[in-house]
mmCIF file with all atom_site columns, C-alpha atoms in Angstrom:
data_model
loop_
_atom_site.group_PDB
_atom_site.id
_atom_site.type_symbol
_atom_site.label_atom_id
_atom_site.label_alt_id
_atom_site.label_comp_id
_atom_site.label_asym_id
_atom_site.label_entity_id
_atom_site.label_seq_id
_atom_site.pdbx_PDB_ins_code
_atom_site.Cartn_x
_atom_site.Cartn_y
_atom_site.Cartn_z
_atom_site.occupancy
_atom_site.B_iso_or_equiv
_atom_site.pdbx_formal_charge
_atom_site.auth_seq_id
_atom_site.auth_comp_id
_atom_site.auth_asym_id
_atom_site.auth_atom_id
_atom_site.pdbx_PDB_model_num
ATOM 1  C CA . UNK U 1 1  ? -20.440 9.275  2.174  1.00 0.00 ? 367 UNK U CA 1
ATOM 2  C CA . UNK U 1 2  ? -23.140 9.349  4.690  1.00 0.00 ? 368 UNK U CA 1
ATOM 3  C CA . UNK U 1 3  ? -26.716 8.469  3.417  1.00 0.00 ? 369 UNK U CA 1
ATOM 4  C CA . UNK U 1 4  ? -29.714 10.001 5.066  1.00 0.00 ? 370 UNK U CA 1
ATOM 5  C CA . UNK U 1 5  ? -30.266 7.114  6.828  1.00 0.00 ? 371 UNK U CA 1
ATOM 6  C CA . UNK U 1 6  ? -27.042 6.397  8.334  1.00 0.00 ? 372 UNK U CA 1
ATOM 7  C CA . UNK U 1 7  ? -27.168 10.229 9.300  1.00 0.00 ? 373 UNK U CA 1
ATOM 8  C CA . UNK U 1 8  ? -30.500 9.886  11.270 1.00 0.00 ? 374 UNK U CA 1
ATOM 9  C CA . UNK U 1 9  ? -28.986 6.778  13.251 1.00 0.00 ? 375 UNK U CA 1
ATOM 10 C CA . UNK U 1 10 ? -25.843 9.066  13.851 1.00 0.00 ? 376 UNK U CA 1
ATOM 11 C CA . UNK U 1 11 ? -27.876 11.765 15.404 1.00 0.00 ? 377 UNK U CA 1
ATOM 12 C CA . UNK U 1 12 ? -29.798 9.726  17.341 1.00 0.00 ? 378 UNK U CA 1
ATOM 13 C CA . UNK U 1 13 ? -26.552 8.134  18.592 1.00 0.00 ? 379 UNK U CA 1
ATOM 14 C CA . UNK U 1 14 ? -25.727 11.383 19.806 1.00 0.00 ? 380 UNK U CA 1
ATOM 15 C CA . UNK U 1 15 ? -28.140 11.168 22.214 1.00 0.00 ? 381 UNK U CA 1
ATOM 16 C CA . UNK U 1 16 ? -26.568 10.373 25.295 1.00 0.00 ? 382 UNK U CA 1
ATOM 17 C CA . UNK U 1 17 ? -27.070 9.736  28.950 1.00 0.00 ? 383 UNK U CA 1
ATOM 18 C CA . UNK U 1 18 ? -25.198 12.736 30.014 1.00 0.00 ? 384 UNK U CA 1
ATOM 19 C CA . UNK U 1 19 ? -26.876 15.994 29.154 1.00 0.00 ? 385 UNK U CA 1
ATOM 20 C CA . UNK U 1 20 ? -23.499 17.471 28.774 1.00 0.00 ? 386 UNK U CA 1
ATOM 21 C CA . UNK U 1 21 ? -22.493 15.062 26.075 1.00 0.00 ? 387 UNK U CA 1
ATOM 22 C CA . UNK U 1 22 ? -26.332 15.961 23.874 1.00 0.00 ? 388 UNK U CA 1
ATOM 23 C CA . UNK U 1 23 ? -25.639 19.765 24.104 1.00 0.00 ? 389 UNK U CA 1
ATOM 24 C CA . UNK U 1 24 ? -21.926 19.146 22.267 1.00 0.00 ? 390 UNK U CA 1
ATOM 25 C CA . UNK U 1 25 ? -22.361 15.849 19.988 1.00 0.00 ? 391 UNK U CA 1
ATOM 26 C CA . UNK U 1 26 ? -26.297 17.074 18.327 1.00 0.00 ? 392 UNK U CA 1
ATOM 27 C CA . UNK U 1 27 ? -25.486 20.381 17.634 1.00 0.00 ? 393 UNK U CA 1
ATOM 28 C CA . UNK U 1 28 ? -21.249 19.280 16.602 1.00 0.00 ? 394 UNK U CA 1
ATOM 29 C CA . UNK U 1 29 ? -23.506 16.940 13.883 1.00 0.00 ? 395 UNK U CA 1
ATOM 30 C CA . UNK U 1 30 ? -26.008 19.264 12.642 1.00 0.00 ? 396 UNK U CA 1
ATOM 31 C CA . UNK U 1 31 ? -23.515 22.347 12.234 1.00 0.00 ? 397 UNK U CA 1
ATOM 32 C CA . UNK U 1 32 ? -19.906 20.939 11.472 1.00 0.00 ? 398 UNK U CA 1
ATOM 33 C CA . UNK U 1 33 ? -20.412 17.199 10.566 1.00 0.00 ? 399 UNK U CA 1
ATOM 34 C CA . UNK U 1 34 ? -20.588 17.662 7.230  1.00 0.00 ? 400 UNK U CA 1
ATOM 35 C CA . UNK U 1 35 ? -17.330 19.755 6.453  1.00 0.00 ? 401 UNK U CA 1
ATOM 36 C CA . UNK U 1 36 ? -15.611 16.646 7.840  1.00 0.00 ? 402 UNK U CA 1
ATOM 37 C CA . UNK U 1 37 ? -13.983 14.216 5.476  1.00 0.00 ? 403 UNK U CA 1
ATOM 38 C CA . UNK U 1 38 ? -14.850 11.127 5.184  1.00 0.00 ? 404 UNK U CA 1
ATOM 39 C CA . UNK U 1 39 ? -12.139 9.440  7.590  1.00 0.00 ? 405 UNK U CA 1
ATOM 40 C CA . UNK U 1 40 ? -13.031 12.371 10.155 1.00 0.00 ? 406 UNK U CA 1
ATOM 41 C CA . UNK U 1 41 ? -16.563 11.387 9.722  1.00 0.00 ? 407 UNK U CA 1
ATOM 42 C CA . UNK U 1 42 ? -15.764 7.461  10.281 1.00 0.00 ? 408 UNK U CA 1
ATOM 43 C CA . UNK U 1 43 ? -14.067 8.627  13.509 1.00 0.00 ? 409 UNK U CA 1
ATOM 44 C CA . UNK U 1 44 ? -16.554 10.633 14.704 1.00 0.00 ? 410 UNK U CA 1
ATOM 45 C CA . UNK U 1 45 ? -18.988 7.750  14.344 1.00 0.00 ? 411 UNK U CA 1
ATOM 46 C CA . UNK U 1 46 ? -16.795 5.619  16.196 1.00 0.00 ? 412 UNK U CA 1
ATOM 47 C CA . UNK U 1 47 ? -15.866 7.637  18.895 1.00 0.00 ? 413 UNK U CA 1
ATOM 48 C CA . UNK U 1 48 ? -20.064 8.003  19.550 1.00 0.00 ? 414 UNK U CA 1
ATOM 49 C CA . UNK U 1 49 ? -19.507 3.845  20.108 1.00 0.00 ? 415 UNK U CA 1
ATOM 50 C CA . UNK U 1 50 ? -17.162 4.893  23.474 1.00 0.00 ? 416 UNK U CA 1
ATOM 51 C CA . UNK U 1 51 ? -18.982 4.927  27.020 1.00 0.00 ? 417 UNK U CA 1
ATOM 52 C CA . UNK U 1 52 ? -20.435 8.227  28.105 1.00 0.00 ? 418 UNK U CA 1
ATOM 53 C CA . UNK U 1 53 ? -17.827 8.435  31.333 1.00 0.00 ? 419 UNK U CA 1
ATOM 54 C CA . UNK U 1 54 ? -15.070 7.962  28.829 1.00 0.00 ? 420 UNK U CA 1
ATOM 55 C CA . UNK U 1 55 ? -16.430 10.772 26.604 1.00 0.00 ? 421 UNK U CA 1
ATOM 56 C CA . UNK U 1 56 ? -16.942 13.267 29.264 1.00 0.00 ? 422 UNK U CA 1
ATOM 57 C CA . UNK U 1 57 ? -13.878 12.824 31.127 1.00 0.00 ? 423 UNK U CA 1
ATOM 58 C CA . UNK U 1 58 ? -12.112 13.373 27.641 1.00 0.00 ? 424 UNK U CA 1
ATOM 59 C CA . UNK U 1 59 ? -14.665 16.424 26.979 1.00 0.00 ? 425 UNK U CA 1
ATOM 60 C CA . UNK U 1 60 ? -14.036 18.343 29.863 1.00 0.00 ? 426 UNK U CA 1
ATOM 61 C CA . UNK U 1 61 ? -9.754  17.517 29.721 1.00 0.00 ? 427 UNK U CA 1
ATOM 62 C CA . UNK U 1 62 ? -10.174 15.269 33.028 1.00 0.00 ? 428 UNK U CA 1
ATOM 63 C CA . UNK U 1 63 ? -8.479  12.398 30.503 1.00 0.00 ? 429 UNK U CA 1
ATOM 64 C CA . UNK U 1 64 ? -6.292  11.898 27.669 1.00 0.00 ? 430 UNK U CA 1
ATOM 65 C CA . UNK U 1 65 ? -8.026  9.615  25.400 1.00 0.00 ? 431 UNK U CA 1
ATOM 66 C CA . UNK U 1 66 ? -4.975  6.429  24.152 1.00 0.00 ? 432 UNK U CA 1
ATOM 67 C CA . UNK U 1 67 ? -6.388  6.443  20.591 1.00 0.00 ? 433 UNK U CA 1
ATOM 68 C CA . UNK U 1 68 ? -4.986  9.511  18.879 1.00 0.00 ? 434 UNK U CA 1
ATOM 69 C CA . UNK U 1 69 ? -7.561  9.891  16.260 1.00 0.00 ? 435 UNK U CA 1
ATOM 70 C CA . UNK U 1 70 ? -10.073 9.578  18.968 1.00 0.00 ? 436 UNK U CA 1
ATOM 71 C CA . UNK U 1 71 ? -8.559  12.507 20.598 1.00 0.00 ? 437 UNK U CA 1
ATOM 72 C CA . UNK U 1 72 ? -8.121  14.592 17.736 1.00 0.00 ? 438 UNK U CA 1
ATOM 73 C CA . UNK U 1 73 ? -11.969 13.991 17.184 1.00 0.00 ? 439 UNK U CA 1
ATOM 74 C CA . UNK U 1 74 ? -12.804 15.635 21.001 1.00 0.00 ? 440 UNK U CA 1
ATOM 75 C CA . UNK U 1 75 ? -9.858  18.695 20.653 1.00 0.00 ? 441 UNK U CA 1
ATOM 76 C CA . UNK U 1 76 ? -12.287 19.063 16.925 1.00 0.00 ? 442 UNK U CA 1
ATOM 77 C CA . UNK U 1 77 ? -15.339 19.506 18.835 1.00 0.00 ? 443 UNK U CA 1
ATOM 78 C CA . UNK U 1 78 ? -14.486 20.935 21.884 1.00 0.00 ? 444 UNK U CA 1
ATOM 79 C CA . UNK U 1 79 ? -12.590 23.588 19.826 1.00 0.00 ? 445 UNK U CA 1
ATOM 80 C CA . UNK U 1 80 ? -15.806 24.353 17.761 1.00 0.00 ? 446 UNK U CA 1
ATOM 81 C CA . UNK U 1 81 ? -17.564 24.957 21.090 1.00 0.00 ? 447 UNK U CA 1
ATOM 82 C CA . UNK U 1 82 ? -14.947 27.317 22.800 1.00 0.00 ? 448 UNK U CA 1
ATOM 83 C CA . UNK U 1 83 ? -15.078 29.773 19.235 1.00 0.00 ? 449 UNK U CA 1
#
């Protein structure tokens, strides 16, 4: 379970240097984050630990990310965004 504090450093981890990456990760937490389980929510935290080139090659389908649960996390969100 995320406490409130661990959930303000998680948003403000989704603050990225890529402008692309803010408009999916901020709104992904604030709107979906929370129906996740816990084990989807541990991923999603440590998928926000990967480098922003990584993230938006994987994003935007450029890439397959190696780490399945990784890439289940970024077909989760990019899905959300495409509905």
């Amino acid at each position: 379970m995320f406490t409130d504090q661990r959930l303000r450093r998680l948003k403000w981890a989704c603050r990225r240097g890529m402008l692309e990456l803010d408009v999916l990760f901020l709104p992904f937490v604030e709107e979906a984050f929370s129906q996740l389980d816990d084990h989807q929510q541990e991923v999603f935290e440590r998928l926000l630990t990967c480098d922003d080139p990584d993230l938006f090659a994987w994003v935007m389908g450029h890439q397959q990310c190696d780490d399945p649960e990784l890439a289940a996390m970024v077909s989760t969100i990019v899905n959300r965004v495409k509905v």
